[in-house]
Amino acid sequence: MTVGGVIVSDGRTSRGERADGRRGWQLTSAYTAAVAAGVLLLAVGVLAGRADLALIGVPGLLAAAWARSGRPGSVVGPGTVADADDDAAAVPRGTLREPEGSATAGELIATLHVAPGAADVVHLRIGAAGHRTTEVALHATPARDVPLRLSSVRTGPQDTFAIDLRGSLHATWEQEPVQVGGTRRLVLPAAAPLGRLPLPQRLRGLTGPHSSRRLGDGAELRDIHPFTPGDRLRRIDWRTTARRSPDLDTLYVRRTYATAEATAVLVVDSRDDVGPDLHTWRGYGTLRVDEPTSLDLARHAAASVARALVEGGDRVGLEDLARRRRPLPPASGRRHLRRIVHGLALAHPKDRASVHRVRPPQVPADAIVYLFTTVLDDEPLHLVRTWRAKGHPVVVIDTLPDVHPVTESHLRIAWRIARLERDDRLAALTGEGVPVIRWAGSARDQATIRFEALARAAERHVPGRTGTP
């Protein structure tokens, strides 16, 4: 975390109030030390008959008396000064301003607007979850904006800046620390560019970017056929008609494949949110902000797939396994893409006992399913087999992060058992013909190549269609 960046807003203001509701200042330890030293020197000088020693303590007492008389006040009206305990205007205040709307993963920015009041120095302690605390002392001006930056690869609801603000005057008076910020922001996942994606064999809809296997208006030629009732006159191929029927006894038309759009459903298994550190799997410890968890990877992968499909003109829906809310139905367009990304950012795990599904999520007919899961239990296998039995092609995206090695023997044995069980599930999926694409570590760079290979393989097995399947 650095102090220095761009200005942003949320409108949360701290007014410098104590826990008991009173506002004000208190004397510092420097004032107490000056008075004690002055009194001690003066007493020792008088008792010892040392006038020079007594005079040394007098300036400290005079300075303390002057500082005491200069109690911070605030201007209420023209020529009027109020007691600092009665008027909050003398107390330094801070307003944390954050940008409206949701943030994007990578860097969060905000600005702390400081109104110093009667203080001449403002002390800031700036912290955030997973970051080191930064302490800053600012020379007070009539008003100051302190730009803040926060780097993180995490997505979803995230804690932002928590700031303690304290003002001081002449190193004698200091304000009791007040808290500014401490809000949570929704960080949206970013989308990586992908190429072609595997699509269902049967396309639905009356129009779209792909060529279907049914007759209709399109750009891909199917055959030349004699004119029949219902054919459009503009489809007549006069050259073929003149060659095959010089007397114009039979008219020939050019028949084409109709265009259609594909339907895809993104199913995010948000029941688990595990990081690379096995110690955090037990619910203890803090997840690092520079290491994405399994749910962060799932959000990123799903946002990338959704963007590629929507930009290709297809329809995309979203289903969250951990939440029994109404799913997002398949639709297209950039506005719908924003709804999907926002829904992905809201996905979070809940109690596993309360989210057990009796039946898999409903998927529209002739839709392909993209399942984003860690495959840490048998539930994904049950879902995939049910969808495939109903004729839906399924692509599994493995979102488990690369696990760090551990030294504890019990953790090492537990992870070895869990990894072997997980490898058996992945092998079972591969053996049943379900493609599994890894989305973690260095394997993420190969995901685009895997998607392209799956799209080309689907083209070879679909008769009557060329281009994207």
Short mmCIF file of C-alpha atoms in Angstrom, two decimals:
data_model
loop_
_atom_site.label_atom_id
_atom_site.label_comp_id
_atom_site.label_asym_id
_atom_site.label_seq_id
_atom_site.Cartn_x
_atom_site.Cartn_y
_atom_site.Cartn_z
CA MET A 1 0.00 0.00 0.00
CA THR A 2 1.30 3.45 -0.90
CA VAL A 3 0.21 6.96 -0.05
CA GLY A 4 -0.01 8.85 -3.32
CA GLY A 5 -2.45 8.35 -6.18
CA VAL A 6 -5.76 9.60 -7.49
CA ILE A 7 -8.83 11.11 -5.79
CA VAL A 8 -12.01 9.06 -5.22
CA SER A 9 -15.40 9.30 -2.84
CA ASP A 10 -17.80 7.51 -0.46
CA GLY A 11 -18.97 10.31 1.76
CA ARG A 12 -18.16 8.72 5.10
CA THR A 13 -17.01 11.42 7.57
CA SER A 14 -15.44 11.13 11.01
CA ARG A 15 -16.15 14.03 13.37
CA GLY A 16 -13.53 13.25 15.98
CA GLU A 17 -15.86 11.97 18.70
CA ARG A 18 -14.77 10.08 21.81
CA ALA A 19 -16.30 6.84 22.94
CA ASP A 20 -18.38 8.73 25.53
CA GLY A 21 -19.73 11.12 22.88
CA ARG A 22 -17.61 14.16 23.91
CA ARG A 23 -15.41 15.95 21.44
CA GLY A 24 -12.11 17.61 22.27
CA TRP A 25 -8.42 17.61 23.03
CA GLN A 26 -6.19 16.36 25.78
CA LEU A 27 -2.73 17.36 27.04
CA THR A 28 0.19 15.35 25.76
CA SER A 29 2.96 13.63 27.68
CA ALA A 30 5.33 16.37 26.46
CA TYR A 31 3.36 18.94 28.47
CA THR A 32 3.50 16.73 31.57
CA ALA A 33 7.26 16.22 31.14
CA ALA A 34 7.88 19.96 30.74
CA VAL A 35 5.94 20.81 33.89
CA ALA A 36 7.60 18.04 35.91
CA ALA A 37 11.09 19.02 34.76
CA GLY A 38 10.46 22.71 35.42
CA VAL A 39 9.09 22.10 38.92
CA LEU A 40 11.95 19.72 39.77
CA LEU A 41 14.67 22.11 38.61
CA LEU A 42 13.03 25.03 40.37
CA ALA A 43 12.70 23.09 43.66
CA VAL A 44 16.25 21.76 43.51
CA GLY A 45 17.60 25.26 42.76
CA VAL A 46 15.73 26.81 45.69
CA LEU A 47 16.71 24.10 48.16
CA ALA A 48 20.32 24.05 47.04
CA GLY A 49 20.61 27.81 46.80
CA ARG A 50 21.48 27.57 43.14
CA ALA A 51 19.78 30.46 41.35
CA ASP A 52 21.19 29.39 37.99
CA LEU A 53 19.64 25.93 38.37
CA ALA A 54 16.28 27.42 39.35
CA LEU A 55 16.32 29.75 36.37
CA ILE A 56 16.80 26.78 34.03
CA GLY A 57 13.42 25.39 35.12
CA VAL A 58 11.57 28.68 34.71
CA PRO A 59 11.44 28.66 30.86
CA GLY A 60 9.91 25.18 30.86
CA LEU A 61 7.18 26.27 33.28
CA LEU A 62 6.51 29.45 31.29
CA ALA A 63 6.29 27.45 28.07
CA ALA A 64 3.89 24.99 29.70
CA ALA A 65 1.76 27.83 31.05
CA TRP A 66 1.67 29.49 27.62
CA ALA A 67 0.74 26.23 25.94
CA ARG A 68 -1.97 25.60 28.50
CA SER A 69 -3.44 29.05 27.91
CA GLY A 70 -3.38 28.42 24.16
CA ARG A 71 -6.06 25.74 24.36
CA PRO A 72 -7.37 24.95 20.85
CA GLY A 73 -10.48 26.89 19.93
CA SER A 74 -12.53 27.29 16.77
CA VAL A 75 -14.04 30.25 15.06
CA VAL A 76 -17.85 30.08 15.27
CA GLY A 77 -18.67 33.50 13.95
CA PRO A 78 -16.93 36.78 13.23
CA GLY A 79 -14.69 37.56 16.19
CA THR A 80 -16.04 34.67 18.32
CA VAL A 81 -13.97 31.77 19.63
CA ALA A 82 -15.64 28.70 21.14
CA ASP A 83 -14.35 26.02 23.50
CA ALA A 84 -12.95 23.04 21.64
CA ASP A 85 -14.95 20.63 23.79
CA ASP A 86 -18.17 22.32 22.70
CA ASP A 87 -17.47 22.86 19.03
CA ALA A 88 -16.35 20.06 16.69
CA ALA A 89 -14.99 22.50 14.13
CA ALA A 90 -11.71 22.72 16.04
CA VAL A 91 -11.23 18.97 15.84
CA PRO A 92 -9.49 17.61 12.73
CA ARG A 93 -11.88 15.66 10.54
CA GLY A 94 -11.31 13.24 7.70
CA THR A 95 -13.50 12.13 4.81
CA LEU A 96 -12.55 9.00 2.85
CA ARG A 97 -13.65 9.38 -0.74
CA GLU A 98 -13.89 6.31 -2.94
CA PRO A 99 -15.09 6.05 -6.54
CA GLU A 100 -18.76 5.36 -7.05
CA GLY A 101 -19.69 1.91 -8.25
CA SER A 102 -17.59 -1.23 -8.16
CA ALA A 103 -13.83 -1.46 -8.46
CA THR A 104 -11.77 -3.72 -10.70
CA ALA A 105 -9.18 -6.18 -9.44
CA GLY A 106 -5.61 -4.94 -9.41
CA GLU A 107 -5.51 -1.54 -7.72
CA LEU A 108 -7.97 0.29 -5.48
CA ILE A 109 -7.69 4.04 -5.16
CA ALA A 110 -9.17 6.49 -2.68
CA THR A 111 -8.52 9.96 -1.29
CA LEU A 112 -8.59 11.07 2.32
CA HIS A 113 -9.75 14.69 2.62
CA VAL A 114 -8.33 16.15 5.85
CA ALA A 115 -9.83 19.26 7.46
CA PRO A 116 -7.22 20.11 10.15
CA GLY A 117 -9.36 22.42 12.31
CA ALA A 118 -7.15 23.97 15.01
CA ALA A 119 -4.34 21.41 14.65
CA ASP A 120 -0.96 22.26 13.17
CA VAL A 121 0.09 18.61 12.62
CA VAL A 122 -2.14 15.68 11.62
CA HIS A 123 -0.98 12.11 12.27
CA LEU A 124 -2.39 9.28 10.13
CA ARG A 125 -2.15 5.54 10.64
CA ILE A 126 -3.32 3.86 7.39
CA GLY A 127 -3.93 0.13 7.29
CA ALA A 128 -5.72 -2.51 5.24
CA ALA A 129 -6.25 -6.24 5.57
CA GLY A 130 -3.17 -8.10 4.39
CA HIS A 131 -1.01 -4.95 4.10
CA ARG A 132 1.54 -3.33 6.35
CA THR A 133 0.43 -0.31 8.35
CA THR A 134 1.72 3.04 7.12
CA GLU A 135 2.11 6.03 9.46
CA VAL A 136 2.23 9.57 8.07
CA ALA A 137 2.59 12.98 9.75
CA LEU A 138 1.25 15.91 7.71
CA HIS A 139 1.74 19.61 8.24
CA ALA A 140 -1.77 20.97 8.58
CA THR A 141 -3.07 23.37 5.94
CA PRO A 142 -6.61 24.74 5.57
CA ALA A 143 -7.50 21.46 3.80
CA ARG A 144 -5.53 18.64 2.23
CA ASP A 145 -6.24 15.64 0.01
CA VAL A 146 -4.16 12.55 0.69
CA PRO A 147 -4.29 10.14 -2.28
CA LEU A 148 -4.15 6.42 -1.42
CA ARG A 149 -3.47 3.27 -3.45
CA LEU A 150 -4.08 -0.34 -2.54
CA SER A 151 -2.84 -3.30 -4.62
CA SER A 152 -4.66 -6.65 -4.48
CA VAL A 153 -5.52 -9.53 -6.80
CA ARG A 154 -8.54 -10.53 -4.70
CA THR A 155 -12.08 -10.01 -5.99
CA GLY A 156 -15.54 -9.86 -4.46
CA PRO A 157 -16.37 -7.92 -1.26
CA GLN A 158 -13.07 -6.61 0.09
CA ASP A 159 -12.09 -4.47 3.08
CA THR A 160 -10.48 -1.20 2.06
CA PHE A 161 -8.60 1.48 3.96
CA ALA A 162 -8.93 1.71 7.75
CA ILE A 163 -7.46 5.01 8.93
CA ASP A 164 -6.80 6.38 12.43
CA LEU A 165 -6.57 10.19 12.46
CA ARG A 166 -5.17 12.32 15.26
CA GLY A 167 -4.33 16.02 15.36
CA SER A 168 -1.84 17.84 17.58
CA LEU A 169 -1.15 21.49 18.38
CA HIS A 170 2.22 22.86 19.52
CA ALA A 171 3.14 19.32 20.66
CA THR A 172 1.10 20.08 23.80
CA TRP A 173 -2.49 19.31 22.86
CA GLU A 174 -3.51 16.19 20.96
CA GLN A 175 -6.79 14.85 19.74
CA GLU A 176 -8.01 11.42 20.71
CA PRO A 177 -7.64 9.13 17.65
CA VAL A 178 -10.72 8.72 15.50
CA GLN A 179 -11.38 6.12 12.82
CA VAL A 180 -12.04 6.99 9.20
CA GLY A 181 -13.05 4.56 6.48
CA GLY A 182 -13.17 0.87 7.22
CA THR A 183 -15.72 0.32 4.44
CA ARG A 184 -16.06 -2.70 2.16
CA ARG A 185 -16.05 -2.45 -1.62
CA LEU A 186 -17.15 -4.85 -4.30
CA VAL A 187 -14.20 -5.67 -6.55
CA LEU A 188 -15.22 -6.98 -9.97
CA PRO A 189 -13.18 -9.71 -11.68
CA ALA A 190 -11.24 -8.79 -14.78
CA ALA A 191 -11.66 -10.72 -18.03
CA ALA A 192 -8.81 -12.21 -20.04
CA PRO A 193 -9.09 -12.30 -23.85
CA LEU A 194 -9.98 -15.73 -25.21
CA GLY A 195 -10.32 -17.05 -28.72
CA ARG A 196 -13.00 -19.40 -29.96
CA LEU A 197 -14.87 -21.47 -27.42
CA PRO A 198 -16.63 -24.83 -27.73
CA LEU A 199 -20.35 -24.43 -28.39
CA PRO A 200 -23.32 -26.82 -28.38
CA GLN A 201 -23.94 -28.90 -31.49
CA ARG A 202 -27.51 -27.67 -31.85
CA LEU A 203 -28.01 -23.93 -32.11
CA ARG A 204 -31.24 -22.16 -31.26
CA GLY A 205 -32.72 -18.84 -32.22
CA LEU A 206 -33.84 -17.24 -35.46
CA THR A 207 -30.66 -15.27 -35.99
CA GLY A 208 -27.12 -15.13 -34.71
CA PRO A 209 -23.44 -15.28 -35.65
CA HIS A 210 -23.26 -19.03 -36.39
CA SER A 211 -24.56 -21.20 -39.22
CA SER A 212 -27.04 -23.85 -38.13
CA ARG A 213 -28.11 -27.07 -39.85
CA ARG A 214 -31.59 -25.90 -40.78
CA LEU A 215 -32.63 -24.01 -43.90
CA GLY A 216 -33.12 -20.28 -43.71
CA ASP A 217 -31.61 -16.92 -44.43
CA GLY A 218 -27.86 -16.97 -44.11
CA ALA A 219 -24.59 -16.55 -45.96
CA GLU A 220 -23.50 -20.20 -46.22
CA LEU A 221 -24.70 -22.04 -49.33
CA ARG A 222 -26.45 -25.37 -48.78
CA ASP A 223 -27.51 -26.40 -52.33
CA ILE A 224 -29.29 -25.42 -55.54
CA HIS A 225 -32.90 -26.60 -55.54
CA PRO A 226 -35.93 -26.24 -57.83
CA PHE A 227 -38.26 -23.45 -56.87
CA THR A 228 -41.04 -24.52 -54.47
CA PRO A 229 -43.95 -22.59 -52.99
CA GLY A 230 -42.63 -20.50 -50.12
CA ASP A 231 -39.24 -19.74 -51.67
CA ARG A 232 -38.43 -16.06 -52.07
CA LEU A 233 -38.01 -14.61 -55.52
CA ARG A 234 -34.76 -12.93 -54.57
CA ARG A 235 -33.28 -16.40 -54.00
CA ILE A 236 -33.65 -17.36 -57.68
CA ASP A 237 -30.32 -18.17 -59.29
CA TRP A 238 -30.84 -16.99 -62.87
CA ARG A 239 -27.54 -18.33 -64.16
CA THR A 240 -28.27 -21.84 -62.93
CA THR A 241 -31.85 -21.55 -64.24
CA ALA A 242 -30.63 -20.49 -67.71
CA ARG A 243 -28.12 -23.32 -67.81
CA ARG A 244 -30.42 -26.09 -66.58
CA SER A 245 -33.74 -24.89 -67.97
CA PRO A 246 -33.30 -22.71 -71.06
CA ASP A 247 -37.07 -22.57 -71.59
CA LEU A 248 -37.59 -21.39 -68.01
CA ASP A 249 -39.83 -24.34 -67.29
CA THR A 250 -38.20 -24.72 -63.87
CA LEU A 251 -36.71 -22.04 -61.69
CA TYR A 252 -33.78 -22.81 -59.41
CA VAL A 253 -33.09 -21.10 -56.10
CA ARG A 254 -30.05 -20.94 -53.88
CA ARG A 255 -30.79 -22.42 -50.44
CA THR A 256 -28.63 -21.43 -47.47
CA TYR A 257 -28.17 -22.46 -43.87
CA ALA A 258 -29.96 -20.28 -41.35
CA THR A 259 -27.96 -18.35 -38.78
CA ALA A 260 -28.51 -18.96 -35.08
CA GLU A 261 -26.98 -18.23 -31.70
CA ALA A 262 -25.57 -20.55 -29.08
CA THR A 263 -26.67 -20.74 -25.46
CA ALA A 264 -24.19 -21.27 -22.63
CA VAL A 265 -24.68 -21.48 -18.87
CA LEU A 266 -21.85 -20.65 -16.47
CA VAL A 267 -22.12 -22.66 -13.25
CA VAL A 268 -19.81 -21.40 -10.48
CA ASP A 269 -19.13 -23.78 -7.61
CA SER A 270 -18.66 -21.15 -4.88
CA ARG A 271 -19.06 -23.63 -2.01
CA ASP A 272 -15.27 -23.57 -1.57
CA ASP A 273 -12.92 -20.61 -1.32
CA VAL A 274 -9.47 -22.01 -0.62
CA GLY A 275 -6.06 -20.45 -1.14
CA PRO A 276 -2.61 -21.85 -1.89
CA ASP A 277 -1.79 -22.08 1.85
CA LEU A 278 -3.17 -25.26 3.41
CA HIS A 279 -3.13 -23.66 6.87
CA THR A 280 -5.99 -21.35 5.83
CA TRP A 281 -8.21 -24.24 4.73
CA ARG A 282 -9.18 -24.85 8.36
CA GLY A 283 -10.65 -21.35 8.64
CA TYR A 284 -7.69 -19.87 10.51
CA GLY A 285 -5.18 -17.32 9.34
CA THR A 286 -5.46 -14.56 6.77
CA LEU A 287 -5.47 -15.10 3.03
CA ARG A 288 -2.76 -13.13 1.26
CA VAL A 289 -3.83 -10.31 -1.03
CA ASP A 290 -1.22 -11.20 -3.65
CA GLU A 291 -2.40 -14.81 -4.07
CA PRO A 292 -5.78 -15.50 -5.68
CA THR A 293 -8.03 -18.08 -4.07
CA SER A 294 -10.05 -20.73 -5.90
CA LEU A 295 -13.08 -18.43 -5.99
CA ASP A 296 -10.97 -15.58 -7.38
CA LEU A 297 -9.80 -17.89 -10.16
CA ALA A 298 -13.38 -19.04 -10.80
CA ARG A 299 -14.57 -15.43 -11.07
CA HIS A 300 -11.76 -14.55 -13.44
CA ALA A 301 -12.29 -17.63 -15.63
CA ALA A 302 -16.08 -17.19 -15.75
CA ALA A 303 -15.76 -13.49 -16.60
CA SER A 304 -13.34 -14.34 -19.43
CA VAL A 305 -15.64 -17.01 -20.87
CA ALA A 306 -18.69 -14.75 -20.56
CA ARG A 307 -16.92 -11.91 -22.33
CA ALA A 308 -15.80 -14.14 -25.20
CA LEU A 309 -19.30 -15.55 -25.66
CA VAL A 310 -21.10 -12.21 -25.45
CA GLU A 311 -18.68 -10.57 -27.87
CA GLY A 312 -19.35 -13.47 -30.26
CA GLY A 313 -23.08 -12.72 -30.16
CA ASP A 314 -24.13 -15.73 -28.05
CA ARG A 315 -26.43 -15.96 -25.03
CA VAL A 316 -24.94 -16.56 -21.57
CA GLY A 317 -26.56 -17.40 -18.22
CA LEU A 318 -25.13 -17.67 -14.70
CA GLU A 319 -25.84 -20.12 -11.87
CA ASP A 320 -24.25 -20.14 -8.39
CA LEU A 321 -24.22 -23.48 -6.60
CA ALA A 322 -23.81 -21.94 -3.13
CA ARG A 323 -26.76 -19.55 -3.36
CA ARG A 324 -30.37 -20.48 -3.93
CA ARG A 325 -31.27 -17.20 -5.45
CA ARG A 326 -32.84 -16.79 -8.87
CA PRO A 327 -30.18 -17.44 -11.53
CA LEU A 328 -29.43 -15.06 -14.34
CA PRO A 329 -31.23 -16.39 -17.44
CA PRO A 330 -29.30 -16.59 -20.70
CA ALA A 331 -29.17 -13.31 -22.58
CA SER A 332 -26.75 -11.32 -24.72
CA GLY A 333 -25.41 -7.79 -24.89
CA ARG A 334 -22.93 -5.72 -22.95
CA ARG A 335 -25.45 -4.74 -20.30
CA HIS A 336 -26.09 -8.41 -19.58
CA LEU A 337 -22.34 -8.99 -19.44
CA ARG A 338 -22.08 -6.37 -16.71
CA ARG A 339 -24.84 -8.13 -14.79
CA ILE A 340 -22.95 -11.43 -15.04
CA VAL A 341 -19.67 -9.89 -13.84
CA HIS A 342 -21.49 -8.26 -10.93
CA GLY A 343 -23.12 -11.59 -10.06
CA LEU A 344 -19.73 -13.30 -10.14
CA ALA A 345 -18.32 -10.73 -7.71
CA LEU A 346 -21.18 -11.46 -5.28
CA ALA A 347 -20.55 -15.22 -5.29
CA HIS A 348 -19.23 -16.39 -1.93
CA PRO A 349 -19.29 -19.65 0.06
CA LYS A 350 -21.94 -20.49 2.63
CA ASP A 351 -22.55 -23.31 5.05
CA ARG A 352 -22.13 -26.50 3.05
CA ALA A 353 -24.96 -28.23 4.95
CA SER A 354 -27.42 -25.50 3.95
CA VAL A 355 -26.58 -25.48 0.24
CA HIS A 356 -26.96 -29.16 -0.61
CA ARG A 357 -28.94 -29.42 -3.82
CA VAL A 358 -31.43 -32.20 -4.29
CA ARG A 359 -31.28 -31.74 -8.05
CA PRO A 360 -28.82 -29.98 -10.38
CA PRO A 361 -29.58 -26.47 -11.65
CA GLN A 362 -31.98 -26.33 -14.58
CA VAL A 363 -30.24 -25.75 -17.90
CA PRO A 364 -32.04 -24.61 -21.08
CA ALA A 365 -32.36 -27.16 -23.87
CA ASP A 366 -29.43 -27.40 -26.30
CA ALA A 367 -27.15 -25.35 -24.03
CA ILE A 368 -23.52 -26.00 -23.19
CA VAL A 369 -22.48 -25.91 -19.54
CA TYR A 370 -19.22 -24.41 -18.25
CA LEU A 371 -18.60 -25.66 -14.70
CA PHE A 372 -16.02 -23.78 -12.59
CA THR A 373 -15.08 -25.94 -9.59
CA THR A 374 -12.22 -27.19 -7.43
CA VAL A 375 -13.39 -30.84 -7.67
CA LEU A 376 -12.71 -31.33 -3.95
CA ASP A 377 -15.80 -33.52 -3.50
CA ASP A 378 -18.09 -35.79 -5.55
CA GLU A 379 -20.77 -33.16 -6.21
CA PRO A 380 -19.24 -31.96 -9.53
CA LEU A 381 -19.22 -35.53 -10.85
CA HIS A 382 -22.91 -35.93 -10.02
CA LEU A 383 -23.75 -32.63 -11.76
CA VAL A 384 -21.71 -33.41 -14.88
CA ARG A 385 -23.18 -36.88 -15.30
CA THR A 386 -26.72 -35.57 -14.88
CA TRP A 387 -26.23 -32.85 -17.49
CA ARG A 388 -24.60 -35.20 -19.96
CA ALA A 389 -27.41 -37.72 -19.53
CA LYS A 390 -29.78 -34.96 -20.66
CA GLY A 391 -27.66 -34.25 -23.74
CA HIS A 392 -25.82 -31.12 -22.59
CA PRO A 393 -22.11 -30.85 -23.43
CA VAL A 394 -20.07 -29.91 -20.37
CA VAL A 395 -16.66 -28.24 -20.02
CA VAL A 396 -15.05 -28.34 -16.55
CA ILE A 397 -12.65 -25.55 -15.57
CA ASP A 398 -10.42 -26.59 -12.66
CA THR A 399 -9.97 -23.56 -10.38
CA LEU A 400 -7.94 -25.03 -7.52
CA PRO A 401 -4.79 -22.89 -7.02
CA ASP A 402 -1.33 -24.39 -6.88
CA VAL A 403 -0.90 -25.51 -3.27
CA HIS A 404 2.25 -24.53 -1.38
CA PRO A 405 4.28 -27.37 0.13
CA VAL A 406 3.92 -27.84 3.88
CA THR A 407 6.31 -29.15 6.52
CA GLU A 408 3.79 -30.47 9.06
CA SER A 409 3.37 -34.20 8.64
CA HIS A 410 -0.37 -34.26 9.42
CA LEU A 411 -1.11 -31.55 6.83
CA ARG A 412 1.10 -33.27 4.27
CA ILE A 413 -0.70 -36.59 4.74
CA ALA A 414 -4.14 -34.97 4.66
CA TRP A 415 -3.34 -33.07 1.46
CA ARG A 416 -1.92 -36.21 -0.16
CA ILE A 417 -5.16 -38.09 0.51
CA ALA A 418 -7.30 -35.20 -0.74
CA ARG A 419 -5.14 -34.79 -3.83
CA LEU A 420 -5.36 -38.51 -4.72
CA GLU A 421 -9.14 -38.45 -4.38
CA ARG A 422 -9.29 -35.32 -6.51
CA ASP A 423 -7.04 -36.87 -9.18
CA ASP A 424 -9.38 -39.88 -9.32
CA ARG A 425 -12.35 -37.60 -9.95
CA LEU A 426 -10.52 -35.71 -12.68
CA ALA A 427 -9.45 -38.99 -14.29
CA ALA A 428 -13.07 -40.20 -14.19
CA LEU A 429 -14.24 -37.01 -15.93
CA THR A 430 -11.56 -37.32 -18.60
CA GLY A 431 -12.39 -41.00 -19.11
CA GLU A 432 -16.04 -40.11 -19.72
CA GLY A 433 -15.07 -37.64 -22.41
CA VAL A 434 -15.51 -34.45 -20.37
CA PRO A 435 -12.80 -31.87 -21.15
CA VAL A 436 -11.07 -30.48 -18.06
CA ILE A 437 -9.16 -27.20 -18.41
CA ARG A 438 -6.80 -26.03 -15.67
CA TRP A 439 -7.04 -22.33 -14.71
CA ALA A 440 -4.26 -21.78 -12.18
CA GLY A 441 -0.57 -20.94 -12.26
CA SER A 442 1.26 -21.50 -15.52
CA ALA A 443 -1.58 -23.72 -16.85
CA ARG A 444 -3.76 -20.63 -17.26
CA ASP A 445 -1.67 -19.53 -20.23
CA GLN A 446 -2.56 -22.79 -22.00
CA ALA A 447 -6.32 -22.37 -21.47
CA THR A 448 -6.78 -20.40 -24.70
CA ILE A 449 -5.04 -23.15 -26.68
CA ARG A 450 -7.22 -25.81 -25.05
CA PHE A 451 -10.41 -23.89 -25.82
CA GLU A 452 -9.32 -23.46 -29.44
CA ALA A 453 -8.57 -27.18 -29.75
CA LEU A 454 -11.99 -28.07 -28.33
CA ALA A 455 -13.70 -25.70 -30.76
CA ARG A 456 -11.90 -27.24 -33.74
CA ALA A 457 -12.70 -30.75 -32.57
CA ALA A 458 -16.39 -29.83 -32.34
CA GLU A 459 -16.30 -28.50 -35.92
CA ARG A 460 -15.08 -31.83 -37.29
CA HIS A 461 -17.94 -33.74 -35.66
CA VAL A 462 -20.81 -31.48 -36.73
CA PRO A 463 -21.94 -32.13 -40.35
CA GLY A 464 -23.27 -29.25 -42.38
CA ARG A 465 -21.57 -26.54 -40.33
CA THR A 466 -18.33 -24.68 -40.89
CA GLY A 467 -16.61 -21.88 -39.06
CA THR A 468 -17.30 -21.72 -35.37
CA PRO A 469 -19.36 -24.66 -34.16
#
